[in-house]
Amino acid sequence: MYKEFGVKRMGKILAVDDSATMRQMVATALKETGHQVSEAADGKDALRKAQAERFDLVITDVNMPNMDGLTLIKELRGLAGYRFTPILFLTTESRADMKQQAKASGATGWLVKPFKPDQLLATVGKVLR
Amino acid sequence: MNATRPRVLVAVLLAAVLAVLAWWQAVVAVPAVLAAVAIGWWLGACGQMGGALPAVNSEAGHGELEQELRGFLADMDESLNAEFGYVRDDLAQIRSLVTDAVQELNGSFVGVNEKTREQADLASRVMSFSRDEGGQDELGIKSFVNETESILGDYVDMVVEMSRHSVDAAHSMDDIVAQMNTVNSLLDDIRGIAKQTDLLALNASIEAARAGEAGRGFAVVAEQVRALAEQANSFNDQIGQQVGSARAVIDKARASVSEMASQDMTESLNAKNRITSMMQGLERLNEEVESGLARISTLTGDIDGHVQDAVRALQFEDISTQLVDNSTRGVDGLESYLSGIRSVVQEISGADSRGDLATQLSEARAGLAGQCERRQEERRSMRSVSQSVMDAGEVELF
Amino acid sequence: MPLTTTRSDENGELIIRISGQFDFGLHRDFRDAYREATGVRRFVVDLADTEYMDSSALGMLLLLREHAETHSAQVELRNVSGELERILRIANFHQLFPMRN
């Protein structure tokens, strides 16, 4: 279904969202083009998985129970091997201060939901290149 | 006891109720009624203070009204609490319904997507089959037709070649017959010579007989010459017969050769026509299949677009779930605010004997204001969801 | 006459015109029409009045072609149409003989 976007590099991607549907949508879109996708339900879960396995890209929601996305990025940046890993936010959150906070914490990009699969793939392709 | 005190108390109660109801916008009619009652009450109080209106209120009357309003407040507190409960339950139900439904829908779209791709794969396989790209002899209608056509071509070549040889053979037979005709005329010549020899021998015999005894030896020679001439004639006849029967054989052979040479080409032509029309039919079928397959691949693209749109639109689940969560928290906040008001009212109503009412009121107000501030703080920390349509959101790379 | 021969000396053509059936029955006349001719540069078989042709006609044409080749002459088929043209085409004669109307 989803066309190729010249994404030659396939990566291991961690999709973090408290909504199972959102996780599934992100995973489906990315797996379609050959990426490997793991899912995490909140920041804590994501952190645990990121420690167990190296990911090439993390796509995370902002507002989540247990640990939100902004805390997650701070924690991740402190982990060995995640200092420069691209981290994309995919969120309903449109508040400018939140976005600024994410940017200051070293986020790679800010995508406002709803996303279009093609658009997400294009962004992932750019970030992974 | 100051007569205005219960009245002020009641007014405060009313104001509290109004505040709650104004906040709880769902019940619009109640604050309107209450506002009317409050205004009526207030006007009554002013009238009494001015002494222009006859006193309709007694101390007992105030007590009764206060009681009523307290009861009313209690009822309202109760029904609002119940209402909050319902709203919370409803919101929880909406949340789980929406989540379930969207998850299922998303699953369906993923399924549609997979099937569509499978269909497109199938279509392209059929396409390569019909183009004979899928290896030799896999479907091979076209190669079958081509094969048949080349067999027909070989057959026609063979027929033509056979005819050429047959006509050539016939020509050779014509030549042989012509030579036999020459032989026949030579035989005729020989026959003429034999006849003349016979005549000559006859004459010689006659002459020998006339010569008598002296010609006896010559008569024997003449007789032998006649016998030789007759023999030659008989050989001649035999040769003639042989030539005749050879001609008959050749005529027979020519008839066979004629059979062989004369193949009706109409059948081949018909076969060729059938193959040609088969080819054309196949060509048309191919075109139809190709255009059908092209259409399928366009449709696949279209479906792809629709599925993408659906996936985008289905994300309303995540967004509306957050909004529902916000509403739930709003209800929680409302409930705690209401309980704050409840405790203010209790304090005021219990303050009959002790302290200054004004101080108590201002303390209560400060308490409420604090609560209000906490509530606003909480609201600020809540998720902000600005989407009101499901257009794709912005993408910003830092 | 099912077969008539016309000699055109100024361009060295011998025109053999066949009416009706072009079949085995004509094989002798057909050969006779070209065998003895001398100084021919082009043998023309005119099929304008030919109604039918079987494979022996094709054989005769091939023999004519062989004869012409040994005499450094050409063979041309003239006024070919309809069924005859289709038969000649199936036999690939359009690749062996120039055809002219």
mmCIF file of N, CA and C in Angstrom, chain B residues 45-120:
data_model
loop_
_atom_site.group_PDB
_atom_site.id
_atom_site.type_symbol
_atom_site.label_atom_id
_atom_site.label_comp_id
_atom_site.label_asym_id
_atom_site.label_seq_id
_atom_site.Cartn_x
_atom_site.Cartn_y
_atom_site.Cartn_z
ATOM 1 N N ALA B 45 -36.029 41.832 50.705
ATOM 2 C CA ALA B 45 -35.186 42.315 51.800
ATOM 3 C C ALA B 45 -35.032 43.830 51.750
ATOM 4 N N CYS B 46 -34.780 44.344 50.555
ATOM 5 C CA CYS B 46 -34.610 45.792 50.391
ATOM 6 C C CYS B 46 -35.875 46.526 50.831
ATOM 7 N N GLY B 47 -37.005 45.983 50.453
ATOM 8 C CA GLY B 47 -38.317 46.587 50.764
ATOM 9 C C GLY B 47 -38.517 46.680 52.266
ATOM 10 N N GLN B 48 -38.144 45.652 52.943
ATOM 11 C CA GLN B 48 -38.351 45.617 54.382
ATOM 12 C C GLN B 48 -37.472 46.636 55.090
ATOM 13 N N MET B 49 -36.191 46.724 54.548
ATOM 14 C CA MET B 49 -35.259 47.655 55.160
ATOM 15 C C MET B 49 -35.750 49.085 54.981
ATOM 16 N N GLY B 50 -36.318 49.376 53.826
ATOM 17 C CA GLY B 50 -36.832 50.710 53.545
ATOM 18 C C GLY B 50 -38.153 50.967 54.278
ATOM 19 N N GLY B 51 -38.823 49.958 54.737
ATOM 20 C CA GLY B 51 -40.086 50.052 55.442
ATOM 21 C C GLY B 51 -41.245 50.445 54.558
ATOM 22 N N ALA B 52 -41.026 50.529 53.271
ATOM 23 C CA ALA B 52 -42.085 50.926 52.362
ATOM 24 C C ALA B 52 -43.084 49.805 52.116
ATOM 25 N N LEU B 53 -42.605 48.587 52.246
ATOM 26 C CA LEU B 53 -43.502 47.444 51.999
ATOM 27 C C LEU B 53 -43.919 46.846 53.336
ATOM 28 N N PRO B 54 -45.087 46.289 53.434
ATOM 29 C CA PRO B 54 -45.517 45.661 54.670
ATOM 30 C C PRO B 54 -44.667 44.428 54.946
ATOM 31 N N ALA B 55 -44.369 44.216 56.250
ATOM 32 C CA ALA B 55 -43.513 43.077 56.591
ATOM 33 C C ALA B 55 -44.264 41.794 56.389
ATOM 34 N N VAL B 56 -43.772 41.012 55.441
ATOM 35 C CA VAL B 56 -44.407 39.708 55.193
ATOM 36 C C VAL B 56 -43.597 38.616 55.860
ATOM 37 N N ASN B 57 -42.389 38.969 56.300
ATOM 38 C CA ASN B 57 -41.497 37.941 56.817
ATOM 39 C C ASN B 57 -41.389 38.032 58.329
ATOM 40 N N SER B 58 -41.440 36.918 58.907
ATOM 41 C CA SER B 58 -41.213 36.846 60.350
ATOM 42 C C SER B 58 -39.932 36.051 60.576
ATOM 43 N N GLU B 59 -39.473 36.061 61.788
ATOM 44 C CA GLU B 59 -38.286 35.271 62.140
ATOM 45 C C GLU B 59 -38.508 33.813 61.793
ATOM 46 N N ALA B 60 -39.721 33.351 62.124
ATOM 47 C CA ALA B 60 -40.068 31.945 61.824
ATOM 48 C C ALA B 60 -40.015 31.679 60.337
ATOM 49 N N GLY B 61 -40.506 32.662 59.582
ATOM 50 C CA GLY B 61 -40.503 32.531 58.089
ATOM 51 C C GLY B 61 -39.102 32.372 57.556
ATOM 52 N N HIS B 62 -38.173 33.193 58.106
ATOM 53 C CA HIS B 62 -36.782 33.090 57.654
ATOM 54 C C HIS B 62 -36.238 31.714 57.909
ATOM 55 N N GLY B 63 -36.471 31.222 59.101
ATOM 56 C CA GLY B 63 -35.986 29.877 59.463
ATOM 57 C C GLY B 63 -36.480 28.823 58.502
ATOM 58 N N GLU B 64 -37.745 28.953 58.197
ATOM 59 C CA GLU B 64 -38.359 27.957 57.286
ATOM 60 C C GLU B 64 -37.713 27.984 55.896
ATOM 61 N N LEU B 65 -37.532 29.210 55.423
ATOM 62 C CA LEU B 65 -36.948 29.378 54.085
ATOM 63 C C LEU B 65 -35.512 28.849 54.058
ATOM 64 N N GLU B 66 -34.809 29.180 55.157
ATOM 65 C CA GLU B 66 -33.421 28.725 55.244
ATOM 66 C C GLU B 66 -33.353 27.202 55.179
ATOM 67 N N GLN B 67 -34.265 26.615 55.941
ATOM 68 C CA GLN B 67 -34.340 25.153 55.963
ATOM 69 C C GLN B 67 -34.584 24.599 54.557
ATOM 70 N N GLU B 68 -35.541 25.253 53.913
ATOM 71 C CA GLU B 68 -35.928 24.810 52.559
ATOM 72 C C GLU B 68 -34.728 24.856 51.607
ATOM 73 N N LEU B 69 -34.047 26.023 51.691
ATOM 74 C CA LEU B 69 -32.916 26.201 50.784
ATOM 75 C C LEU B 69 -31.809 25.199 51.078
ATOM 76 N N ARG B 70 -31.613 24.949 52.371
ATOM 77 C CA ARG B 70 -30.620 23.958 52.759
ATOM 78 C C ARG B 70 -30.971 22.589 52.190
ATOM 79 N N GLY B 71 -32.245 22.300 52.360
ATOM 80 C CA GLY B 71 -32.732 21.017 51.804
ATOM 81 C C GLY B 71 -32.522 20.959 50.291
ATOM 82 N N PHE B 72 -32.867 22.093 49.659
ATOM 83 C CA PHE B 72 -32.720 22.185 48.198
ATOM 84 C C PHE B 72 -31.270 21.951 47.795
ATOM 85 N N LEU B 73 -30.388 22.601 48.582
ATOM 86 C CA LEU B 73 -28.955 22.456 48.300
ATOM 87 C C LEU B 73 -28.508 21.003 48.448
ATOM 88 N N ALA B 74 -29.037 20.395 49.545
ATOM 89 C CA ALA B 74 -28.677 18.991 49.786
ATOM 90 C C ALA B 74 -29.150 18.117 48.628
ATOM 91 N N ASP B 75 -30.398 18.361 48.202
ATOM 92 C CA ASP B 75 -30.943 17.594 47.062
ATOM 93 C C ASP B 75 -30.061 17.761 45.833
ATOM 94 N N MET B 76 -29.709 19.045 45.627
ATOM 95 C CA MET B 76 -28.955 19.339 44.439
ATOM 96 C C MET B 76 -27.575 18.680 44.503
ATOM 97 N N ASP B 77 -26.992 18.800 45.708
ATOM 98 C CA ASP B 77 -25.697 18.176 45.931
ATOM 99 C C ASP B 77 -25.774 16.696 45.563
ATOM 100 N N GLU B 78 -26.842 16.101 46.072
ATOM 101 C CA GLU B 78 -27.025 14.671 45.850
ATOM 102 C C GLU B 78 -27.193 14.351 44.359
ATOM 103 N N SER B 79 -28.117 15.131 43.729
ATOM 104 C CA SER B 79 -28.393 14.799 42.329
ATOM 105 C C SER B 79 -27.195 15.131 41.439
ATOM 106 N N LEU B 80 -26.474 16.221 41.812
ATOM 107 C CA LEU B 80 -25.279 16.532 41.020
ATOM 108 C C LEU B 80 -24.228 15.435 41.171
ATOM 109 N N ASN B 81 -24.082 14.953 42.424
ATOM 110 C CA ASN B 81 -23.140 13.861 42.647
ATOM 111 C C ASN B 81 -23.494 12.652 41.801
ATOM 112 N N ALA B 82 -24.796 12.357 41.819
ATOM 113 C CA ALA B 82 -25.251 11.228 40.994
ATOM 114 C C ALA B 82 -24.951 11.498 39.535
ATOM 115 N N GLU B 83 -25.211 12.753 39.136
ATOM 116 C CA GLU B 83 -24.993 13.142 37.744
ATOM 117 C C GLU B 83 -23.513 12.987 37.363
ATOM 118 N N PHE B 84 -22.665 13.445 38.295
ATOM 119 C CA PHE B 84 -21.223 13.297 38.039
ATOM 120 C C PHE B 84 -20.863 11.833 37.830
ATOM 121 N N GLY B 85 -21.460 11.007 38.674
ATOM 122 C CA GLY B 85 -21.214 9.561 38.557
ATOM 123 C C GLY B 85 -21.606 9.049 37.180
ATOM 124 N N TYR B 86 -22.841 9.450 36.753
ATOM 125 C CA TYR B 86 -23.298 8.996 35.429
ATOM 126 C C TYR B 86 -22.347 9.464 34.339
ATOM 127 N N VAL B 87 -22.006 10.787 34.457
ATOM 128 C CA VAL B 87 -21.164 11.353 33.402
ATOM 129 C C VAL B 87 -19.822 10.615 33.346
ATOM 130 N N ARG B 88 -19.278 10.358 34.558
ATOM 131 C CA ARG B 88 -18.002 9.638 34.590
ATOM 132 C C ARG B 88 -18.133 8.254 33.949
ATOM 133 N N ASP B 89 -19.211 7.568 34.327
ATOM 134 C CA ASP B 89 -19.443 6.231 33.742
ATOM 135 C C ASP B 89 -19.589 6.321 32.231
ATOM 136 N N ASP B 90 -20.391 7.313 31.820
ATOM 137 C CA ASP B 90 -20.620 7.451 30.379
ATOM 138 C C ASP B 90 -19.314 7.716 29.650
ATOM 139 N N LEU B 91 -18.518 8.618 30.247
ATOM 140 C CA LEU B 91 -17.251 8.948 29.591
ATOM 141 C C LEU B 91 -16.357 7.714 29.490
ATOM 142 N N ALA B 92 -16.333 6.942 30.571
ATOM 143 C CA ALA B 92 -15.519 5.724 30.559
ATOM 144 C C ALA B 92 -16.020 4.771 29.481
ATOM 145 N N GLN B 93 -17.354 4.690 29.387
ATOM 146 C CA GLN B 93 -17.944 3.785 28.397
ATOM 147 C C GLN B 93 -17.611 4.258 26.980
ATOM 148 N N ILE B 94 -17.766 5.575 26.770
ATOM 149 C CA ILE B 94 -17.453 6.140 25.452
ATOM 150 C C ILE B 94 -16.000 5.815 25.089
ATOM 151 N N ARG B 95 -15.134 6.017 26.086
ATOM 152 C CA ARG B 95 -13.709 5.789 25.857
ATOM 153 C C ARG B 95 -13.456 4.357 25.395
ATOM 154 N N SER B 96 -14.060 3.411 26.137
ATOM 155 C CA SER B 96 -13.754 2.021 25.787
ATOM 156 C C SER B 96 -14.430 1.629 24.478
ATOM 157 N N LEU B 97 -15.647 2.162 24.258
ATOM 158 C CA LEU B 97 -16.336 1.858 22.987
ATOM 159 C C LEU B 97 -15.528 2.367 21.806
ATOM 160 N N VAL B 98 -15.112 3.634 21.895
ATOM 161 C CA VAL B 98 -14.382 4.251 20.789
ATOM 162 C C VAL B 98 -13.080 3.492 20.547
ATOM 163 N N THR B 99 -12.383 3.186 21.641
ATOM 164 C CA THR B 99 -11.107 2.476 21.493
ATOM 165 C C THR B 99 -11.298 1.123 20.812
ATOM 166 N N ASP B 100 -12.291 0.376 21.315
ATOM 167 C CA ASP B 100 -12.575 -0.941 20.725
ATOM 168 C C ASP B 100 -12.908 -0.819 19.250
ATOM 169 N N ALA B 101 -13.867 0.077 18.968
ATOM 170 C CA ALA B 101 -14.358 0.197 17.592
ATOM 171 C C ALA B 101 -13.226 0.602 16.658
ATOM 172 N N VAL B 102 -12.425 1.553 17.103
ATOM 173 C CA VAL B 102 -11.366 2.045 16.229
ATOM 174 C C VAL B 102 -10.298 0.976 16.024
ATOM 175 N N GLN B 103 -10.028 0.227 17.096
ATOM 176 C CA GLN B 103 -9.044 -0.836 16.948
ATOM 177 C C GLN B 103 -9.512 -1.847 15.902
ATOM 178 N N GLU B 104 -10.800 -2.149 15.998
ATOM 179 C CA GLU B 104 -11.359 -3.114 15.057
ATOM 180 C C GLU B 104 -11.331 -2.551 13.634
ATOM 181 N N LEU B 105 -11.739 -1.289 13.509
ATOM 182 C CA LEU B 105 -11.741 -0.646 12.194
ATOM 183 C C LEU B 105 -10.332 -0.620 11.611
ATOM 184 N N ASN B 106 -9.401 -0.286 12.457
ATOM 185 C CA ASN B 106 -8.021 -0.231 11.993
ATOM 186 C C ASN B 106 -7.580 -1.603 11.494
ATOM 187 N N GLY B 107 -7.968 -2.634 12.272
ATOM 188 C CA GLY B 107 -7.666 -4.003 11.851
ATOM 189 C C GLY B 107 -8.263 -4.294 10.484
ATOM 190 N N SER B 108 -9.527 -3.864 10.300
ATOM 191 C CA SER B 108 -10.196 -4.092 9.020
ATOM 192 C C SER B 108 -9.445 -3.411 7.886
ATOM 193 N N PHE B 109 -9.024 -2.169 8.139
ATOM 194 C CA PHE B 109 -8.335 -1.443 7.071
ATOM 195 C C PHE B 109 -6.993 -2.081 6.748
ATOM 196 N N VAL B 110 -6.330 -2.549 7.784
ATOM 197 C CA VAL B 110 -5.072 -3.251 7.540
ATOM 198 C C VAL B 110 -5.346 -4.489 6.688
ATOM 199 N N GLY B 111 -6.469 -5.184 7.020
ATOM 200 C CA GLY B 111 -6.876 -6.357 6.245
ATOM 201 C C GLY B 111 -7.162 -5.992 4.804
ATOM 202 N N VAL B 112 -7.948 -4.926 4.605
ATOM 203 C CA VAL B 112 -8.287 -4.463 3.252
ATOM 204 C C VAL B 112 -7.001 -4.190 2.481
ATOM 205 N N ASN B 113 -6.133 -3.533 3.159
ATOM 206 C CA ASN B 113 -4.846 -3.172 2.591
ATOM 207 C C ASN B 113 -4.075 -4.399 2.118
ATOM 208 N N GLU B 114 -4.024 -5.411 2.994
ATOM 209 C CA GLU B 114 -3.295 -6.633 2.643
ATOM 210 C C GLU B 114 -3.935 -7.327 1.449
ATOM 211 N N LYS B 115 -5.281 -7.422 1.520
ATOM 212 C CA LYS B 115 -5.990 -8.115 0.441
ATOM 213 C C LYS B 115 -5.803 -7.376 -0.876
ATOM 214 N N THR B 116 -5.853 -6.050 -0.804
ATOM 215 C CA THR B 116 -5.691 -5.265 -2.017
ATOM 216 C C THR B 116 -4.326 -5.512 -2.637
ATOM 217 N N ARG B 117 -3.345 -5.591 -1.750
ATOM 218 C CA ARG B 117 -2.006 -5.823 -2.282
ATOM 219 C C ARG B 117 -1.891 -7.206 -2.903
ATOM 220 N N GLU B 118 -2.514 -8.172 -2.208
ATOM 221 C CA GLU B 118 -2.511 -9.534 -2.721
ATOM 222 C C GLU B 118 -3.134 -9.543 -4.114
ATOM 223 N N GLN B 119 -4.240 -8.815 -4.223
ATOM 224 C CA GLN B 119 -4.969 -8.738 -5.484
ATOM 225 C C GLN B 119 -4.090 -8.128 -6.570
ATOM 226 N N ALA B 120 -3.383 -7.075 -6.193
ATOM 227 C CA ALA B 120 -2.517 -6.416 -7.173
ATOM 228 C C ALA B 120 -1.379 -7.348 -7.591
#
